[in-house]
Every structure is written in structure tokens, then in C-alpha cells.
Coordinates of C-alpha atoms and ligand atoms in Angstrom, one line a residue:
M1 CA 137.0 -13.5 -26.8
T2 CA 133.8 -14.0 -29.0
N3 CA 131.5 -11.1 -29.1
V4 CA 127.8 -11.7 -29.3
S5 CA 126.3 -9.1 -31.6
H6 CA 122.7 -7.9 -32.2
R7 CA 121.0 -9.2 -35.4
I8 CA 119.2 -6.4 -37.2
A9 CA 117.7 -6.8 -40.6
G10 CA 119.8 -10.0 -40.9
E11 CA 123.1 -8.2 -40.2
P12 CA 125.3 -8.5 -37.1
V13 CA 125.5 -5.2 -35.4
S14 CA 127.9 -4.2 -32.5
T15 CA 127.6 -1.5 -29.9
P16 CA 130.4 -0.3 -27.6
A17 CA 129.0 -1.3 -24.3
T18 CA 129.3 -5.0 -23.5
L19 CA 128.5 -7.4 -20.6
D20 CA 130.4 -10.6 -19.7
V21 CA 128.7 -13.9 -20.4
F22 CA 129.7 -16.7 -17.9
N23 CA 129.9 -20.4 -18.2
P24 CA 128.2 -21.3 -14.9
A25 CA 129.9 -24.7 -14.8
D26 CA 133.3 -23.1 -14.1
G27 CA 132.7 -19.4 -13.5
Q28 CA 134.8 -18.4 -16.5
V29 CA 133.9 -15.5 -18.9
I30 CA 133.2 -17.2 -22.3
R31 CA 131.8 -14.3 -24.3
Q32 CA 130.8 -10.7 -24.2
V33 CA 127.4 -9.6 -25.3
A34 CA 126.9 -6.2 -26.9
L35 CA 124.3 -4.0 -25.1
A36 CA 122.0 -1.8 -27.2
D37 CA 121.8 1.9 -26.7
T38 CA 118.8 4.2 -27.3
D39 CA 119.6 4.9 -30.9
L40 CA 120.0 1.2 -31.8
V41 CA 116.6 0.4 -30.2
N42 CA 115.0 3.2 -32.2
D43 CA 116.7 1.9 -35.3
V44 CA 115.5 -1.7 -34.8
I45 CA 111.9 -0.5 -34.1
R46 CA 111.9 1.5 -37.3
I47 CA 113.4 -1.4 -39.4
A48 CA 110.8 -3.8 -38.0
R49 CA 108.0 -1.3 -38.7
E50 CA 109.1 -0.8 -42.3
A51 CA 109.5 -4.5 -42.9
Q52 CA 106.1 -5.5 -41.6
P53 CA 103.6 -4.3 -44.3
A54 CA 105.2 -6.3 -47.1
W55 CA 105.4 -9.4 -44.8
Q56 CA 101.7 -8.9 -43.9
A57 CA 100.9 -8.9 -47.6
T58 CA 102.7 -12.2 -48.1
P59 CA 100.2 -15.0 -48.3
P60 CA 100.0 -17.1 -45.1
A61 CA 100.9 -20.2 -47.0
R62 CA 104.2 -18.6 -48.1
R63 CA 104.9 -17.4 -44.6
A64 CA 104.3 -21.0 -43.5
Q65 CA 106.9 -22.2 -46.0
V66 CA 109.6 -20.2 -44.1
M67 CA 108.5 -21.9 -40.9
F68 CA 108.8 -25.4 -42.5
R69 CA 112.4 -24.5 -43.6
F70 CA 113.2 -23.0 -40.2
K71 CA 112.0 -26.2 -38.4
A72 CA 114.3 -28.3 -40.6
L73 CA 117.3 -26.0 -39.9
L74 CA 116.7 -26.1 -36.1
E75 CA 116.8 -29.9 -36.4
R76 CA 119.9 -29.9 -38.5
D77 CA 121.7 -27.7 -36.0
A78 CA 120.1 -29.1 -32.8
A79 CA 123.4 -30.4 -31.4
E80 CA 125.1 -27.0 -31.8
I81 CA 122.2 -25.2 -30.3
A82 CA 122.1 -27.6 -27.3
R83 CA 125.8 -26.9 -26.7
L84 CA 125.3 -23.2 -26.8
I85 CA 122.4 -23.5 -24.3
S86 CA 124.4 -25.8 -22.0
E87 CA 127.5 -23.6 -22.1
E88 CA 125.7 -20.4 -21.1
H89 CA 122.9 -21.8 -18.9
G90 CA 124.5 -24.9 -17.4
K91 CA 121.8 -27.4 -18.0
T92 CA 122.7 -30.9 -19.3
L93 CA 122.9 -31.4 -23.1
D94 CA 120.0 -33.9 -23.0
D95 CA 117.9 -31.3 -21.1
A96 CA 118.9 -28.6 -23.6
L97 CA 117.9 -30.9 -26.5
G98 CA 114.6 -31.5 -24.7
E99 CA 113.7 -27.8 -24.5
L100 CA 114.7 -27.4 -28.1
R101 CA 112.4 -30.2 -29.1
R102 CA 109.5 -28.6 -27.2
G103 CA 110.3 -25.3 -28.9
I104 CA 110.3 -26.9 -32.3
E105 CA 106.8 -28.2 -31.7
N106 CA 105.7 -24.6 -31.6
V107 CA 107.3 -24.0 -35.0
E108 CA 105.4 -27.1 -36.3
Y109 CA 102.2 -25.6 -35.0
A110 CA 103.0 -22.3 -36.7
C111 CA 103.4 -24.2 -40.0
G112 CA 99.7 -24.6 -39.9
V113 CA 99.0 -20.9 -39.9
P114 CA 96.9 -20.8 -43.1
E115 CA 94.4 -23.0 -41.4
L116 CA 94.7 -21.1 -38.1
L117 CA 94.0 -17.7 -39.8
K118 CA 90.9 -18.9 -41.6
G119 CA 88.1 -16.5 -40.7
D120 CA 84.3 -16.9 -40.5
Y121 CA 81.8 -16.2 -43.2
S122 CA 78.0 -15.6 -43.1
H123 CA 76.2 -15.5 -46.4
D124 CA 73.0 -13.4 -46.2
A125 CA 73.6 -12.0 -42.8
G126 CA 71.0 -9.4 -43.9
P127 CA 69.1 -8.8 -47.1
R128 CA 71.8 -9.3 -49.8
I129 CA 74.4 -8.6 -47.1
D130 CA 77.4 -10.9 -46.4
S131 CA 79.6 -10.7 -43.3
F132 CA 83.0 -12.1 -42.7
S133 CA 85.7 -11.8 -40.1
N134 CA 89.4 -12.4 -40.4
H135 CA 92.6 -12.1 -38.3
Q136 CA 95.1 -9.4 -39.2
P137 CA 98.6 -9.0 -37.6
V138 CA 99.0 -6.3 -34.9
G139 CA 102.2 -4.9 -36.4
V140 CA 105.5 -4.8 -34.5
V141 CA 105.7 -7.2 -31.5
A142 CA 108.5 -7.4 -28.9
G143 CA 109.4 -10.5 -26.9
I144 CA 111.4 -10.4 -23.7
T145 CA 112.6 -13.7 -22.4
P146 CA 114.3 -15.2 -19.3
F147 CA 117.5 -17.1 -18.9
N148 CA 116.2 -20.5 -18.1
F149 CA 114.9 -21.6 -21.5
P150 CA 117.1 -19.8 -24.1
A151 CA 115.5 -21.7 -27.0
M152 CA 112.0 -22.9 -25.9
V153 CA 110.6 -19.6 -24.5
P154 CA 111.5 -17.5 -27.5
L155 CA 110.1 -20.3 -29.7
W156 CA 106.8 -20.0 -27.7
M157 CA 106.6 -16.5 -29.2
F158 CA 108.2 -15.5 -32.5
P159 CA 107.3 -18.4 -34.8
M160 CA 103.5 -17.7 -34.4
A161 CA 103.9 -14.0 -34.2
I162 CA 105.8 -14.0 -37.5
A163 CA 103.6 -16.6 -39.1
C164 CA 100.7 -14.3 -38.4
G165 CA 102.3 -11.5 -40.4
N166 CA 103.9 -9.4 -37.6
S167 CA 107.5 -8.4 -37.4
F168 CA 109.3 -9.3 -34.2
I169 CA 112.0 -7.8 -31.9
L170 CA 113.5 -10.4 -29.5
K171 CA 115.3 -9.1 -26.4
P172 CA 116.7 -12.4 -24.9
S173 CA 118.2 -12.7 -21.4
E174 CA 121.6 -11.1 -21.5
Q175 CA 122.9 -14.1 -19.5
V176 CA 122.2 -16.6 -22.4
P177 CA 122.3 -14.4 -25.6
S178 CA 123.8 -16.8 -28.2
T179 CA 120.8 -19.1 -28.9
A180 CA 118.7 -16.2 -30.0
V181 CA 121.3 -15.0 -32.4
K182 CA 121.7 -18.5 -33.8
M183 CA 118.0 -18.7 -34.3
A184 CA 118.0 -15.3 -36.1
D185 CA 120.7 -16.7 -38.5
L186 CA 118.6 -19.8 -39.2
L187 CA 115.5 -17.7 -39.9
Q188 CA 117.5 -15.7 -42.4
E189 CA 118.8 -19.0 -44.0
A190 CA 115.2 -20.1 -44.1
G191 CA 114.4 -17.1 -46.3
L192 CA 112.7 -14.7 -43.9
P193 CA 112.8 -11.2 -45.4
E194 CA 115.2 -8.8 -43.7
G195 CA 113.8 -6.8 -40.7
V196 CA 110.9 -9.2 -39.9
F197 CA 112.9 -10.8 -37.1
N198 CA 115.5 -8.9 -35.1
V199 CA 117.5 -9.5 -31.9
V200 CA 118.6 -6.8 -29.6
H201 CA 120.6 -7.4 -26.4
G202 CA 120.3 -5.4 -23.3
Q203 CA 118.8 -5.0 -19.8
R204 CA 116.2 -3.0 -18.1
E205 CA 116.7 0.2 -20.2
V206 CA 116.1 -1.6 -23.5
V207 CA 113.0 -3.2 -22.1
E208 CA 111.7 0.1 -20.8
Q209 CA 112.3 1.7 -24.2
L210 CA 110.3 -1.1 -25.9
I211 CA 107.4 -0.6 -23.4
D212 CA 107.3 3.1 -24.2
A213 CA 107.7 2.9 -28.0
P214 CA 104.4 3.8 -29.7
D215 CA 105.3 1.6 -32.8
V216 CA 105.6 -1.6 -30.6
R217 CA 102.0 -2.8 -30.5
A218 CA 102.3 -5.9 -28.4
L219 CA 104.6 -7.3 -25.7
S220 CA 105.2 -10.9 -24.8
F221 CA 107.2 -11.4 -21.6
V222 CA 108.3 -14.4 -19.6
G223 CA 110.4 -13.9 -16.5
S224 CA 110.1 -13.1 -12.8
T225 CA 106.8 -11.8 -11.3
P226 CA 108.0 -8.2 -10.3
V227 CA 109.2 -7.5 -13.8
A228 CA 106.2 -9.2 -15.4
R229 CA 103.9 -7.0 -13.3
A230 CA 105.8 -3.8 -14.1
L231 CA 105.9 -4.6 -17.8
Y232 CA 102.2 -5.4 -17.8
E233 CA 101.3 -2.2 -16.0
G234 CA 103.6 -0.1 -18.2
G235 CA 102.6 -1.7 -21.5
T236 CA 98.8 -1.6 -20.9
R237 CA 99.1 2.0 -19.7
N238 CA 100.7 2.8 -23.1
G239 CA 97.8 1.0 -24.9
K240 CA 99.7 -2.1 -25.8
R241 CA 98.5 -5.7 -25.8
V242 CA 100.5 -7.5 -23.2
Q243 CA 101.0 -11.0 -22.0
A244 CA 103.4 -11.3 -19.1
L245 CA 104.2 -14.7 -17.5
G246 CA 105.8 -14.6 -14.1
G247 CA 107.3 -16.8 -11.4
A248 CA 105.9 -19.9 -9.7
K249 CA 105.8 -22.1 -6.7
N250 CA 104.5 -25.5 -7.9
H251 CA 103.1 -28.0 -5.5
A252 CA 102.8 -31.8 -6.0
V253 CA 100.2 -33.4 -3.7
V254 CA 101.0 -37.0 -2.7
L255 CA 98.0 -39.0 -1.5
P256 CA 98.3 -42.1 0.6
D257 CA 97.1 -44.3 -2.2
A258 CA 99.8 -43.1 -4.7
N259 CA 102.4 -45.4 -6.1
L260 CA 105.2 -43.9 -4.0
D261 CA 108.1 -45.2 -6.1
N262 CA 106.6 -43.6 -9.2
A263 CA 105.9 -40.4 -7.3
A264 CA 109.5 -40.3 -5.9
N265 CA 111.0 -40.8 -9.3
A266 CA 108.7 -38.1 -10.8
L267 CA 109.6 -35.7 -8.0
I268 CA 113.3 -36.2 -8.5
G269 CA 113.0 -35.1 -12.2
A270 CA 110.6 -32.3 -11.5
A271 CA 112.4 -30.8 -8.5
Y272 CA 116.0 -31.3 -9.4
G273 CA 116.0 -31.3 -13.3
S274 CA 117.7 -28.2 -14.7
A275 CA 118.8 -27.5 -11.1
G276 CA 115.2 -26.5 -10.3
E277 CA 115.5 -23.5 -12.6
R278 CA 112.2 -24.2 -14.4
C279 CA 109.0 -22.3 -14.0
M280 CA 107.2 -25.6 -13.8
A281 CA 109.6 -27.2 -11.4
I282 CA 108.0 -28.9 -8.4
S283 CA 109.3 -27.1 -5.3
V284 CA 106.8 -28.3 -2.8
A285 CA 105.6 -31.9 -2.1
V286 CA 102.4 -31.8 0.0
C287 CA 102.1 -35.2 1.6
V288 CA 98.8 -36.3 3.0
G289 CA 99.5 -38.2 6.3
D290 CA 102.7 -38.7 8.1
E291 CA 103.1 -42.3 6.8
T292 CA 103.1 -41.0 3.2
A293 CA 105.5 -38.2 4.1
D294 CA 108.0 -40.5 5.9
A295 CA 108.1 -43.0 3.1
L296 CA 108.3 -40.4 0.3
V297 CA 111.1 -38.5 2.0
D298 CA 113.2 -41.7 2.4
K299 CA 112.7 -42.6 -1.2
V300 CA 113.5 -39.1 -2.6
V301 CA 116.5 -38.6 -0.5
A302 CA 118.0 -42.1 -1.3
R303 CA 117.6 -41.4 -5.1
A304 CA 118.7 -37.7 -4.9
R305 CA 122.0 -38.7 -3.3
D306 CA 122.9 -40.8 -6.4
L307 CA 122.4 -37.9 -8.9
N308 CA 125.5 -36.9 -10.9
V309 CA 126.0 -33.1 -10.4
G310 CA 128.6 -31.4 -12.7
P311 CA 129.1 -29.6 -16.0
G312 CA 126.1 -30.0 -18.2
T313 CA 128.3 -30.4 -21.3
E314 CA 129.9 -33.6 -19.8
D315 CA 128.3 -37.0 -20.5
G316 CA 126.4 -38.7 -17.7
M317 CA 125.4 -35.6 -15.8
D318 CA 121.9 -35.4 -14.2
M319 CA 122.1 -31.8 -13.0
G320 CA 124.3 -28.8 -13.7
P321 CA 125.0 -25.6 -11.8
L322 CA 122.9 -22.6 -11.0
I323 CA 123.0 -19.6 -13.5
N324 CA 125.3 -17.2 -11.6
A325 CA 127.1 -16.5 -8.4
G326 CA 124.5 -14.0 -7.1
H327 CA 121.7 -16.4 -7.7
R328 CA 123.6 -19.2 -5.9
D329 CA 124.2 -17.0 -2.9
K330 CA 120.5 -16.1 -2.9
V331 CA 119.5 -19.8 -2.8
F332 CA 122.1 -20.4 -0.1
G333 CA 120.4 -17.6 1.9
Y334 CA 117.1 -19.4 1.6
L335 CA 118.7 -22.6 3.0
N336 CA 119.9 -20.6 6.1
A337 CA 116.5 -19.0 6.4
G338 CA 114.8 -22.4 6.3
V339 CA 117.0 -23.8 9.0
E340 CA 116.5 -20.7 11.2
A341 CA 112.7 -20.9 10.8
G342 CA 112.8 -24.5 12.1
A343 CA 112.4 -26.6 8.9
E344 CA 114.2 -29.9 9.0
L345 CA 117.1 -29.9 6.5
V346 CA 117.2 -33.6 5.6
L347 CA 119.5 -33.3 2.5
D348 CA 121.8 -30.3 2.4
G349 CA 123.0 -29.6 -1.2
R350 CA 125.8 -27.4 0.2
E351 CA 127.6 -30.6 1.3
H352 CA 127.9 -31.8 -2.3
P353 CA 131.6 -32.0 -3.3
M354 CA 131.1 -29.9 -6.4
V355 CA 130.2 -26.9 -4.2
S356 CA 133.6 -26.7 -2.6
H357 CA 135.7 -28.3 -5.4
S358 CA 134.6 -26.2 -8.3
D359 CA 134.5 -22.6 -9.3
G360 CA 131.1 -23.2 -10.9
Y361 CA 127.9 -22.2 -9.2
Y362 CA 126.8 -25.5 -7.8
L363 CA 124.3 -26.7 -5.3
G364 CA 123.5 -30.3 -4.8
P365 CA 119.9 -31.6 -4.4
T366 CA 118.4 -30.3 -1.2
L367 CA 115.3 -31.4 0.7
F368 CA 113.5 -29.7 3.7
D369 CA 110.9 -31.6 5.7
R370 CA 108.2 -30.2 8.0
V371 CA 108.0 -26.9 6.2
K372 CA 105.3 -24.5 7.3
A373 CA 103.3 -22.1 5.2
D374 CA 104.7 -19.0 6.8
M375 CA 108.4 -19.8 6.1
S376 CA 110.2 -17.9 3.3
I377 CA 111.3 -21.2 1.8
Y378 CA 107.6 -21.9 1.3
T379 CA 106.3 -18.5 0.3
D380 CA 109.0 -17.5 -2.1
E381 CA 110.1 -18.9 -5.5
I382 CA 113.7 -20.1 -4.7
F383 CA 114.5 -21.3 -8.3
G384 CA 117.0 -23.9 -7.2
P385 CA 117.2 -27.6 -6.5
V386 CA 115.3 -27.3 -3.3
L387 CA 112.3 -29.5 -2.5
C388 CA 110.1 -28.6 0.5
V389 CA 107.9 -31.2 2.1
V390 CA 104.7 -29.9 3.8
R391 CA 102.7 -32.4 5.8
V392 CA 98.9 -32.1 5.8
S393 CA 96.1 -34.4 6.9
S394 CA 93.7 -34.4 4.0
L395 CA 93.3 -33.6 0.3
D396 CA 91.0 -30.7 1.2
E397 CA 93.7 -29.2 3.4
A398 CA 96.2 -29.7 0.5
I399 CA 93.9 -27.9 -1.9
Q400 CA 93.3 -25.0 0.6
L401 CA 97.1 -24.6 1.1
I402 CA 97.8 -24.4 -2.6
N403 CA 94.8 -22.1 -3.3
A404 CA 96.1 -19.7 -0.7
H405 CA 99.5 -19.4 -2.4
R406 CA 100.1 -16.2 -4.5
Y407 CA 101.4 -18.2 -7.5
G408 CA 99.4 -20.5 -9.6
N409 CA 101.5 -21.8 -12.5
G410 CA 101.5 -25.6 -12.3
T411 CA 100.6 -28.3 -9.9
C412 CA 100.0 -32.1 -9.8
V413 CA 98.5 -34.8 -7.7
F414 CA 99.8 -38.4 -7.3
T415 CA 97.0 -40.8 -6.7
Q416 CA 95.4 -44.0 -8.0
S417 CA 91.9 -42.6 -7.4
G418 CA 90.1 -41.1 -10.4
E419 CA 87.7 -39.4 -8.1
A420 CA 90.5 -37.7 -6.1
G421 CA 92.2 -36.6 -9.3
R422 CA 89.0 -35.1 -10.6
V423 CA 88.2 -33.3 -7.4
F424 CA 91.7 -31.9 -7.3
A425 CA 91.6 -30.7 -11.0
D426 CA 88.3 -29.0 -10.5
A427 CA 89.0 -27.2 -7.2
I428 CA 92.6 -26.2 -7.6
E429 CA 93.3 -22.5 -8.5
V430 CA 96.2 -23.2 -10.8
G431 CA 96.5 -22.8 -14.6
M432 CA 98.1 -26.1 -15.5
V433 CA 97.3 -29.3 -13.6
G434 CA 98.9 -32.8 -13.8
I435 CA 97.3 -36.0 -12.6
N436 CA 100.3 -38.4 -12.1
V437 CA 102.1 -36.0 -14.5
P438 CA 104.7 -33.9 -12.6
L439 CA 105.4 -31.3 -15.3
P440 CA 102.1 -30.7 -17.0
V441 CA 103.4 -28.4 -19.8
P442 CA 100.7 -28.4 -22.4
A443 CA 101.4 -29.6 -26.0
A444 CA 102.0 -26.9 -28.6
Y445 CA 98.4 -27.1 -29.8
H446 CA 97.1 -26.1 -26.4
S447 CA 98.2 -23.0 -24.6
F448 CA 100.5 -22.4 -21.6
G449 CA 99.8 -20.1 -18.7
G450 CA 99.4 -19.9 -15.0
W451 CA 96.9 -18.1 -12.8
K452 CA 97.3 -15.4 -10.1
E453 CA 100.7 -13.8 -9.9
S454 CA 102.1 -16.3 -12.5
L455 CA 100.5 -14.5 -15.4
F456 CA 99.4 -10.9 -16.1
G457 CA 97.1 -10.6 -19.1
D458 CA 94.2 -12.4 -20.6
L459 CA 95.7 -14.8 -23.1
H460 CA 98.2 -17.6 -22.5
A461 CA 101.4 -18.3 -24.4
Y462 CA 101.6 -20.4 -27.6
G463 CA 98.9 -22.6 -29.0
P464 CA 95.5 -21.2 -30.0
D465 CA 95.8 -18.3 -27.6
S466 CA 98.9 -17.1 -29.4
V467 CA 97.0 -16.7 -32.7
R468 CA 94.5 -14.5 -30.8
F469 CA 97.3 -12.6 -29.1
Y470 CA 99.3 -11.9 -32.3
T471 CA 96.3 -10.9 -34.4
R472 CA 93.4 -8.5 -34.4
R473 CA 89.9 -9.6 -35.5
K474 CA 88.3 -7.6 -38.2
A475 CA 84.6 -8.0 -39.2
V476 CA 83.6 -6.9 -42.7
T477 CA 80.0 -6.4 -43.7
Q478 CA 79.4 -6.1 -47.5
R479 CA 76.6 -5.5 -49.9
W480 CA 76.7 -4.9 -53.6
P481 CA 73.4 -3.4 -54.7
S482 CA 72.3 -4.3 -58.2
S483 CA 72.6 -1.4 -60.7
E484 CA 68.8 -0.9 -61.0
H485 CA 68.3 -0.8 -57.2
T486 CA 68.0 2.5 -55.3
D487 CA 68.3 2.7 -51.5
V488 CA 65.6 4.4 -49.6
V489 CA 66.5 6.7 -46.6
R490 CA 66.3 4.8 -43.3
L491 CA 66.9 6.3 -39.9
T492 CA 66.2 3.2 -37.9
F493 CA 69.0 0.9 -36.6
P494 CA 69.9 -1.7 -39.2
A495 CA 68.4 -5.2 -38.4
S496 CA 68.7 -8.4 -40.3
S497 CA 65.0 -8.7 -41.2
Ligands
NAD1 P1 114.0 -11.8 -15.0 O1 112.6 -11.3 -14.7 O2 115.1 -11.4 -14.2 O3 114.4 -11.4 -16.5 C1 113.5 -11.7 -17.6 C2 113.8 -10.8 -18.7 O4 113.5 -9.4 -18.3 C3 115.3 -10.7 -19.2 O5 115.3 -10.6 -20.5 C4 115.9 -9.5 -18.4 O6 116.9 -8.9 -19.1 C5 114.7 -8.6 -18.3 N1 114.7 -7.8 -17.1 C6 115.3 -8.1 -15.9 N2 115.0 -7.1 -15.0 C7 114.3 -6.2 -15.6 C8 113.7 -5.0 -15.2 N3 113.9 -4.5 -14.0 N4 113.0 -4.3 -16.1 C9 112.8 -4.7 -17.4 N5 113.4 -5.9 -17.8 C10 114.1 -6.6 -17.0 O7 113.9 -13.4 -15.0 P2 115.0 -14.5 -15.1 O8 115.8 -14.5 -13.9 O9 115.7 -14.3 -16.4 O10 114.2 -15.8 -15.3 C11 113.7 -16.5 -14.2 C12 112.3 -16.2 -13.8 O11 111.4 -16.4 -15.0 C13 111.7 -17.1 -12.7 O12 110.9 -16.3 -11.9 C14 110.8 -18.1 -13.5 O13 109.7 -18.6 -12.8 C15 110.3 -17.2 -14.6 N6 109.8 -18.0 -15.7 C16 108.5 -18.1 -15.9 C17 108.0 -18.9 -16.9 C18 106.5 -19.0 -17.1 O14 106.1 -19.6 -18.1 N7 105.6 -18.5 -16.2 C19 108.8 -19.5 -17.7 C20 110.2 -19.4 -17.6 C21 110.7 -18.6 -16.5

């Protein structure tokens, strides 16, 4: 069986403790991932710290050249990377290629780092005094990433962190470890100096060691809300810069004037794509008026029944399995809870033939109607192919419902009214908003982040915010008195005039 090793200073490194990696499409163990011990984590932090000053001293334009080559290598090996993602995560190959494409856009943005790091300059800020500010790297940065985007989420982080002159330690999800290792190999092929990018595998203990290590100056995290909150609290207590993106419950509001065929098609993709295991997945459709709800439910259910559910690596599949047996059981538990609480289970994914005929962790598309705000299927992030329909009587009521939810990652509204779209976008307390766009994931040159319990920290992921997160501003004030000039003693506070 293949072992997935760590990548430290460009070298594969093994450790005795291992964990099984499963193919969720058939429940078989396909690999074993090495788990780091305390000594190895100490080593990797030291190696990253030692590699960083020379990398910081490398001109940004040369750092960008590594990113250009890395982008080309990711494109060269895209099919192989998509297969690794699909084998370990379960999503379809097309979906895996899609996440890789979105990840590569972050590398493209990082290729422009010389422009992004340009500082400000003021000539004659005072008498014969010039002032300039620039961005300097923070040092060693660690990234901790979730299982659901093995390529894209790490690519939100390390290309910009590295391009800005930091060294980086990636701790990927132990459930999908191979993509991170593949990307480390490609960075090495692209000419990145040893020790600037490293991958360590592990679980909670490794993350806690990174939170406590004084030499790790910043932490980027994406994962579930309880872990995001704990990491934010621990990291900031230790004086680190932290951005921690958490879970989500994303609502789509469907207004009576919406094109319902378009809305239904969009909801199918947004609710059931990647088996609902996306932080931007739409898991609640808020329908304004019973007529809208009745028509929408009919259209979604009719289309959802036709989806092809099966191994993501096979041609023609729309939806693969859930990540593991424990998670599937948890999602099944939510279905029972929804029925017990009185929601109407219109489409029960447990009846899909793949659930009983496969050893994989399948659940077919599921739809609950007449869901109420106090039911656990509404309050909690289920992270599966489960769409809940909530019926309300007005746009205002929809906005109040969404604003009362503890998560605020993404949302969208389906309408043909520009006015309604504008009112919604202004009033909604959510970080990313779509108007007739179900998954409003910002382009790489904007930044990504939710509000409320979907993000802990001040700066969002990737885009311009990532330059701010991975650098420190420094302001330099300089004066070069002429040789014949002698300063007089002044005790007053310096002013520009
Ligand atoms: P998770 O929180 O279980 O794990 C995320 C990472 O943290 C992994 O690397 C894991 O090894 C590590 N980890 C797990 N438990 C830990 C603990 N107790 N202490 C320290 N580290 C720990 O999340 P997951 O199941 O891998 O991913 C799914 C979650 O991620 C969902 O909640 C989803 O909404 C969220 N997510 C959010 C975004 C976003 O942008 N907001 C994007 C993708 C995923």
C-alpha cells in the first residue's frame, strides 16, 4: 500500500504512526498517511524559519517567476491532480478540475506580486524629509486546511504567502493528504528553494503545536466553526495573526418573480454538487409565497431524481459519495431528526440504490419542505446533499430569517427585480452575496470570507486581503542633512511645517 509521506525541505519524510486513507466511493483503504510527531513538527518549524530570510531577500519579481512555473506545472498535471482529489474526496473528476482551476487563479494573482507589494512614497513629507511605506513578510506561516477542497483551499493560502516572502507549513486534512504532497513536488520542480514550503500531516496535536510555536507568526485556517474558533482564540492569545474561516448555512431566497426554471437548475448544482460538501453550498431555499414554494419544489425534485450518483472517477457522474462513514451516519441522523421534528421529507436520498448496493458512503439528493427555523436541520450545518425549503411571506421576512442565523458565509436571491436584488444585497448580514448567482465565490482578485460564525479574524482569504494578511507594513521616514547643516535642539513634537 502506498504511504503518503511528509514533504520537508523538498524531501519525503516518514514517521512511524500512520492513518488509513479511504476511497469514499467504495470504502476501501487506498493509502496510509504518515502522522507527524512533536520532534518532526519542531524540525519543520526550524527548517522553515531558517529558509525564510534568504527567500525574503529574493526580489519579488524572482519569487513571481517561481509562481509562473508552478502555474504551468499545475496545468500540466491537472488530470493527475483531479484523479487524486476524486479518489480521496469522492467528488467527480469535472468538479475536481473545477476546484483546481479556481485554485490556479490564485497562483495567477500571486504572479503579480511585484505590483502588489509596491509601497507608497511621499517626497518632502517634512522639510527635506521623505517618507515611504512597504510590505514585509511576517516570517513563518502555517496553513491548516479542510477535506472538502484538497487543492483549492491550500491554493487560497500558500501561493500568496510564499510570493510575499514568507515560508509556509501546510497541514492538510489527513483525509485527503495526497494533493498537498503533489503540489509540494511541483513547487520544488518550479525551483522554490528548499524549506520555503513544507507539508506535515497530522491531526489535532500537530495543529495545537503550530498554534503554540513562537516561531510560527501567522495561521490561516479553513474548516469547521468549533475548530476555527478554538484556533483563533489560541493563536491570538499567543500573539499570532490569525484568519480562521468556519462553517456555513447558505440560504437562497426565491422571489415570486424569479425565473423558476433557472432557479431550480441553479439550486440543483448549488445544493447537490460535490454532495453538498462545499462551504458555499446552498442548503436552504427560502421561498416567498406558497405558490413559489410548490412550483420550485416540484421542479427541483423532478430534476434531482435524474442525477447520476456514483464513483466520482467514473464518466457521467453528477454526484459522488460523502467523505467517510461517520459523516454519512451523522447526515442520516439529521434526516431522522428532520422527520421527527415534523418537516416534510419530499425526496429521501436514503432510498437511492447506491446507498444499499455499495460499500461507499452514499446518500442521494434529499429535499425537506416546510422546514422551521428551530429544527436542527435548519440551525446546523449538515454538509451533505440535503436541501431544506422554508416558506415565508415576504422578502423582509426572508432577510430577517437569514440575518438571525449564526452563520453568514454566502447567500443569494433569485429575482428579476433590480430593486429587490439591491435591497437584499444591502440588508443581508452575509459576507458573500449572489444576485441570480447561486455560488458567489469571488474571483481571485477579490477576497473570500463570511461574516458572523463563518469567519474569525479581520482579513478575508486570498485576493488583496491576503497581501495584507501575509505582510507587515513598515513606514520609513528619512532625512539626509547636507554636510554644512547642523541641527538645533528641539523638544517640541515634530510637525511637517
Ligand atoms: P475540520 O474542522 O474537521 O478540519 C479542518 C482541519 O482542522 C483539518 O486539517 C483537521 O485535521 C484539523 N482539525 C480537526 N479537528 C481539529 C481540532 N480539534 N483541533 C485542531 N485541528 C483540528 O473540517 P473538515 O471536516 O475537514 O471540513 C469541513 C468544514 O470546513 C465544514 O464546516 C465547512 O463549512 C468548512 N469549510 C469552510 C470554508 C470557508 O471558506 N468558510 C471552506 C471549506 C470548508
